[in-house]
PDB file of C-alpha atoms in Angstrom:
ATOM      1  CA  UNK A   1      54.222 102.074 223.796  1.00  0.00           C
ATOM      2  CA  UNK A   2      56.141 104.160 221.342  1.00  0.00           C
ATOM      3  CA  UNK A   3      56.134 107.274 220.247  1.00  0.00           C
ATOM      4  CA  UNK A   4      56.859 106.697 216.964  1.00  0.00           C
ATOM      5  CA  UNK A   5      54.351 105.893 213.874  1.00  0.00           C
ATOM      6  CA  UNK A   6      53.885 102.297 213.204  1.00  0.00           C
ATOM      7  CA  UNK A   7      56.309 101.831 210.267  1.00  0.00           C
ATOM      8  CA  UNK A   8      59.248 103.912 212.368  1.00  0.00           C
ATOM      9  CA  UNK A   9      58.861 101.568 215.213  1.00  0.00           C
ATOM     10  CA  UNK A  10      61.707  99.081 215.515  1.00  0.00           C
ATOM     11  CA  UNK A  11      60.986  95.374 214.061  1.00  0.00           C
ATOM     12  CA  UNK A  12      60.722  92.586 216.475  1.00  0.00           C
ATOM     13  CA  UNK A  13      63.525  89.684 215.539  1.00  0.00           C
ATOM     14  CA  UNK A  14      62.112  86.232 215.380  1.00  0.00           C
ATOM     15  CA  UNK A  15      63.990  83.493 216.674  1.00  0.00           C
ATOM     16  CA  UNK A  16      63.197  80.185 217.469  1.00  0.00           C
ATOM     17  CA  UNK A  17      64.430  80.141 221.021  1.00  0.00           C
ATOM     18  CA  UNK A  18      67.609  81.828 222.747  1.00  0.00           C
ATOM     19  CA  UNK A  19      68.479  78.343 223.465  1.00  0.00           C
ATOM     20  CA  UNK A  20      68.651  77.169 220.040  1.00  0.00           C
ATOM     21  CA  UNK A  21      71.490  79.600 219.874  1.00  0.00           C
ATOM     22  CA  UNK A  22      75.188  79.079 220.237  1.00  0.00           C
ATOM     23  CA  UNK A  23      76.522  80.025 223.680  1.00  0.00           C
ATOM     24  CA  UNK A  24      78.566  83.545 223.468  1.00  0.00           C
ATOM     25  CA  UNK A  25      81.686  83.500 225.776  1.00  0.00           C
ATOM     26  CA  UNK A  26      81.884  86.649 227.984  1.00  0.00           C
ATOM     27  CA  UNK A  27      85.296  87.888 228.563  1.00  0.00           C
ATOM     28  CA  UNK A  28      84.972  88.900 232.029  1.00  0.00           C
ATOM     29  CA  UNK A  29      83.022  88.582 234.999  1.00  0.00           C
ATOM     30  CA  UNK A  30      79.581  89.936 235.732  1.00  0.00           C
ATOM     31  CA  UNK A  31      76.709  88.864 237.399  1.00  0.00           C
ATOM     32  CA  UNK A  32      74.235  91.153 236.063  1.00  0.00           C
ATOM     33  CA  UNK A  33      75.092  90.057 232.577  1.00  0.00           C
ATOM     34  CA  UNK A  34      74.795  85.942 233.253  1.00  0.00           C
ATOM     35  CA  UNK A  35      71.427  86.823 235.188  1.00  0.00           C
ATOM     36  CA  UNK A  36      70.087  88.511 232.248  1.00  0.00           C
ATOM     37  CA  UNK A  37      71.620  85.793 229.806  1.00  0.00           C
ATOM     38  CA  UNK A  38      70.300  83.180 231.981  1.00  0.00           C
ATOM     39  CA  UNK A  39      66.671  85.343 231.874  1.00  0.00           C
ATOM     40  CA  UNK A  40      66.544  85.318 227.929  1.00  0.00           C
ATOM     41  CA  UNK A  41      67.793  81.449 228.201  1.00  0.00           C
ATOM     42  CA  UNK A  42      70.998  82.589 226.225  1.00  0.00           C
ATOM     43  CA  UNK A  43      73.829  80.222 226.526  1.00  0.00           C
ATOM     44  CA  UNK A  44      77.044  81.573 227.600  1.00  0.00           C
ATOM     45  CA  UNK A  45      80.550  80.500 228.891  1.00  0.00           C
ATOM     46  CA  UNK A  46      82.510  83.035 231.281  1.00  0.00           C
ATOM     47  CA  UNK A  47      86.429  83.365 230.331  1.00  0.00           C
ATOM     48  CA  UNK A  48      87.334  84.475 234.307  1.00  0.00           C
ATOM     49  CA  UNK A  49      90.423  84.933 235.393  1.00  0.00           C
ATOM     50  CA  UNK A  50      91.900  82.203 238.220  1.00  0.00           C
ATOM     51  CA  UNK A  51      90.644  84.276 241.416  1.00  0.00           C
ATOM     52  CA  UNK A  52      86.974  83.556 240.238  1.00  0.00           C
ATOM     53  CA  UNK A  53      87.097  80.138 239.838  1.00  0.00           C
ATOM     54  CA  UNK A  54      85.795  78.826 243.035  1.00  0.00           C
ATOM     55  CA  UNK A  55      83.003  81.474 242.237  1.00  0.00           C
ATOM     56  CA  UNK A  56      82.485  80.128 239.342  1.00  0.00           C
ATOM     57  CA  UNK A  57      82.135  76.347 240.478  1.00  0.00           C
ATOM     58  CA  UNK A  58      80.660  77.470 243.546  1.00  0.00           C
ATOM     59  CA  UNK A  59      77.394  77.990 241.409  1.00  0.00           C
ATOM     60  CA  UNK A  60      77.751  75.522 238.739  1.00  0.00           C
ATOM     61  CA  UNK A  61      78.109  78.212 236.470  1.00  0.00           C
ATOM     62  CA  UNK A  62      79.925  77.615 232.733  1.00  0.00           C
ATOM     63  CA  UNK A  63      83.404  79.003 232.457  1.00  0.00           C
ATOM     64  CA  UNK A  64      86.995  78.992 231.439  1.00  0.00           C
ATOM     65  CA  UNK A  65      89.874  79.666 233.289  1.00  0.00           C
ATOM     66  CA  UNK A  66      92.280  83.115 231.905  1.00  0.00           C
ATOM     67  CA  UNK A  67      94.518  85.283 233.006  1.00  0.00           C
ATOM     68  CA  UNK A  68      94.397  88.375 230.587  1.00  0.00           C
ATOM     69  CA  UNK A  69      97.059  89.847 232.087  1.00  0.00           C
ATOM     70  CA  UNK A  70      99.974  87.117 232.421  1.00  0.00           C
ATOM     71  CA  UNK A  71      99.021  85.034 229.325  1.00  0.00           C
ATOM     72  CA  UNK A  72     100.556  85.901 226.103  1.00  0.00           C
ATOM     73  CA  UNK A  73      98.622  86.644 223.106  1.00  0.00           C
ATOM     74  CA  UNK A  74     100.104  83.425 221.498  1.00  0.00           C
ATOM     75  CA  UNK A  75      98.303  81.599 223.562  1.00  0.00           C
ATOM     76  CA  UNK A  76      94.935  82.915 221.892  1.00  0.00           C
ATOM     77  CA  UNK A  77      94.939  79.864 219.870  1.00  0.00           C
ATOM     78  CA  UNK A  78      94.032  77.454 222.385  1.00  0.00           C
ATOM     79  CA  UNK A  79      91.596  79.590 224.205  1.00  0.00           C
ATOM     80  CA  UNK A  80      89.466  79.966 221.053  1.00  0.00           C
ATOM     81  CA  UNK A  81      89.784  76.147 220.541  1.00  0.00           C
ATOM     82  CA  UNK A  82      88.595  75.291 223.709  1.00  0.00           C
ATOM     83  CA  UNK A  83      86.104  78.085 223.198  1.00  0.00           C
ATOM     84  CA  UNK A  84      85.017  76.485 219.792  1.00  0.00           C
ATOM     85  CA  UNK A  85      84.923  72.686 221.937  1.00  0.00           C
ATOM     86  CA  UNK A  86      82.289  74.005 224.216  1.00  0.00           C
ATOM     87  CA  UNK A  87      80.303  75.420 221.110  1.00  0.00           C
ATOM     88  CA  UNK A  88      81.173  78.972 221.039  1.00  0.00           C
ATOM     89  CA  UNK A  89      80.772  81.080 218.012  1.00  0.00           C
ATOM     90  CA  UNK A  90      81.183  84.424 220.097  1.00  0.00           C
ATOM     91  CA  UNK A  91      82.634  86.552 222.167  1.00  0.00           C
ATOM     92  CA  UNK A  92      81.686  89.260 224.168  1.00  0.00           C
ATOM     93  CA  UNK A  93      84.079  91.727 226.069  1.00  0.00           C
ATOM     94  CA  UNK A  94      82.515  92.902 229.409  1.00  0.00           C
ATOM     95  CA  UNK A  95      85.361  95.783 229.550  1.00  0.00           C
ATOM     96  CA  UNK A  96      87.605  97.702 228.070  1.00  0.00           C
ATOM     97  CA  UNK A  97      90.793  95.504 229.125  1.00  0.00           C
ATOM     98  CA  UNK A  98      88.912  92.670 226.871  1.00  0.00           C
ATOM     99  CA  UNK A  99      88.096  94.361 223.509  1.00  0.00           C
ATOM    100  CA  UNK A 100      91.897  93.065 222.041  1.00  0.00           C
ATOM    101  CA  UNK A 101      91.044  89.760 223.445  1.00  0.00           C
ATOM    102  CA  UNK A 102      87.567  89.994 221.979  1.00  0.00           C
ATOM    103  CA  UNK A 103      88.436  91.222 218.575  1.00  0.00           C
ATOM    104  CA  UNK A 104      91.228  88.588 218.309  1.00  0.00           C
ATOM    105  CA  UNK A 105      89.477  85.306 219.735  1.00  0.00           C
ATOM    106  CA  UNK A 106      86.354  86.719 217.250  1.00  0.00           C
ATOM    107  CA  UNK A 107      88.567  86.777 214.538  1.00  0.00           C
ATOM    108  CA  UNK A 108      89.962  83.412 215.035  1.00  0.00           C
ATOM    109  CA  UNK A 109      86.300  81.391 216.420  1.00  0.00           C
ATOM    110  CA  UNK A 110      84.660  83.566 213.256  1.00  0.00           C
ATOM    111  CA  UNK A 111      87.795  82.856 210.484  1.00  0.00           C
ATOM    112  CA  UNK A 112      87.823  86.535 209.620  1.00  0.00           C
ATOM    113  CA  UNK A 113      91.295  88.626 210.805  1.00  0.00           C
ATOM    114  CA  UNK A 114      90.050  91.318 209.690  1.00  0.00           C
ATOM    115  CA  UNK A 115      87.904  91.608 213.016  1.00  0.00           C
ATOM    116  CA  UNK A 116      91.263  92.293 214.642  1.00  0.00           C
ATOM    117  CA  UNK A 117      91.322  96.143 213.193  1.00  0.00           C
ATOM    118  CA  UNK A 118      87.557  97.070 214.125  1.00  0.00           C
ATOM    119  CA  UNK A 119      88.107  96.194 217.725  1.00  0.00           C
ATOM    120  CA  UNK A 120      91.276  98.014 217.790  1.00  0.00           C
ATOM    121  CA  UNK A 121      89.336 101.100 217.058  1.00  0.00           C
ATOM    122  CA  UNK A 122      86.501 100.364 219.597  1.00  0.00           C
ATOM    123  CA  UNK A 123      89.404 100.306 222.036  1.00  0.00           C
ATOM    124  CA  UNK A 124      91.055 103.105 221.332  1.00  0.00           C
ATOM    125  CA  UNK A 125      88.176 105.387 220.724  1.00  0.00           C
ATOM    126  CA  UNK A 126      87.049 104.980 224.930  1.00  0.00           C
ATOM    127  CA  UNK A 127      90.771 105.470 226.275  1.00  0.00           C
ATOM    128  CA  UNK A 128      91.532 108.946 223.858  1.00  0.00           C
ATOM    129  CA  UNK A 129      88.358 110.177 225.573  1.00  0.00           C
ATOM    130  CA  UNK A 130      89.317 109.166 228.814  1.00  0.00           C
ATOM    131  CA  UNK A 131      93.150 110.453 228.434  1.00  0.00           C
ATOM    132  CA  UNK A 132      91.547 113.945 226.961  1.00  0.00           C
ATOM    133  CA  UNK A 133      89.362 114.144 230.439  1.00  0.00           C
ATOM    134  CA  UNK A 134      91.862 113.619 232.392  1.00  0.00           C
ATOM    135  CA  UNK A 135      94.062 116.163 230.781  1.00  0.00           C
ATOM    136  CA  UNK A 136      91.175 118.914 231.463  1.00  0.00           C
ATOM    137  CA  UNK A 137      89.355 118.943 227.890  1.00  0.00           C
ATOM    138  CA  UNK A 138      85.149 118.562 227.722  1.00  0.00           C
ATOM    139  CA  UNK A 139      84.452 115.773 225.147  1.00  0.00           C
ATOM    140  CA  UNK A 140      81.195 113.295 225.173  1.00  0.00           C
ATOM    141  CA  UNK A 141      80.971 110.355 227.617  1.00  0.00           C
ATOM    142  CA  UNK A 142      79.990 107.300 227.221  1.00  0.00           C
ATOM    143  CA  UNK A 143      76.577 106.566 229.620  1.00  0.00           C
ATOM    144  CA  UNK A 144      76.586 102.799 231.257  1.00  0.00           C
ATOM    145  CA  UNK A 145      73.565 100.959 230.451  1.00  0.00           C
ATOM    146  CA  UNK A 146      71.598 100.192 232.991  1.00  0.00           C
ATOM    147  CA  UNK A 147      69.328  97.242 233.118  1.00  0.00           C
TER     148      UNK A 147
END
């Protein structure tokens, strides 16, 4: 399977079960990612914003209702407490408009501010690239996973 010698190949994790797991909230909306949750038998909760509701009850799928864009940050408090209600120890941002959120709600469902810098730099990192291609200059991308 690998090309690697035995003791270079990577180490399987054991877990009990997926299930056994808290559910991660995924900041964001997409259905690959809940299909291949739902696969593994990973919990999850979707933070969506309002215009994907009816999706979201449509097919009786876990979620809570945000609007990332009109919602103050202040309000972070009572998402991650409803986050923590339904069992949530983490969250995931789908994109780049969600790593603050992320790195804040982490910090607060975790206890640890601290989180709040490291996402700030996993933010910023994406969009200097981004602003230095656009302004004509070759640096690295960043390849989508796939599958």
């Amino acid at each position: 399977m690998w090309p690697l010698s035995a003791e270079l190949q990577p180490k399987a994790l054991v877990l009990s079960s997926a299930a056994d797991l808290p559910p991660v909230a995924l900041l964001g909306i997409s259905i690959p990612t809940m299909v291949a949750l739902d696969r593994i038998g990973r919990r999850f909760v979707a933070v969506v914003p309002p215009s994907f509701e009816g999706f979201m009850q449509l097919h009786q799928l876990p979620y809570q209702v945000w609007d990332f864009y009109h919602r103050p940050a202040t309000d972070m408090v009572w998402l991650a407490k409803s986050l923590q209600d339904q069992g949530v120890a983490w969250s995931v941002p789908l994109y780049e408009e969600t790593v603050m959120w992320a790195g804040s709600l982490n910090g607060q469902l975790q206890g640890q501010p601290q989180l709040w810098n490291r996402y700030l730099l996993f933010r910023d990192k994406p969009s200097m690239k981004r602003r230095a291609q656009m302004r004509g200059l070759q640096v690295g991308i960043f390849e989508e996973v796939h599958n």
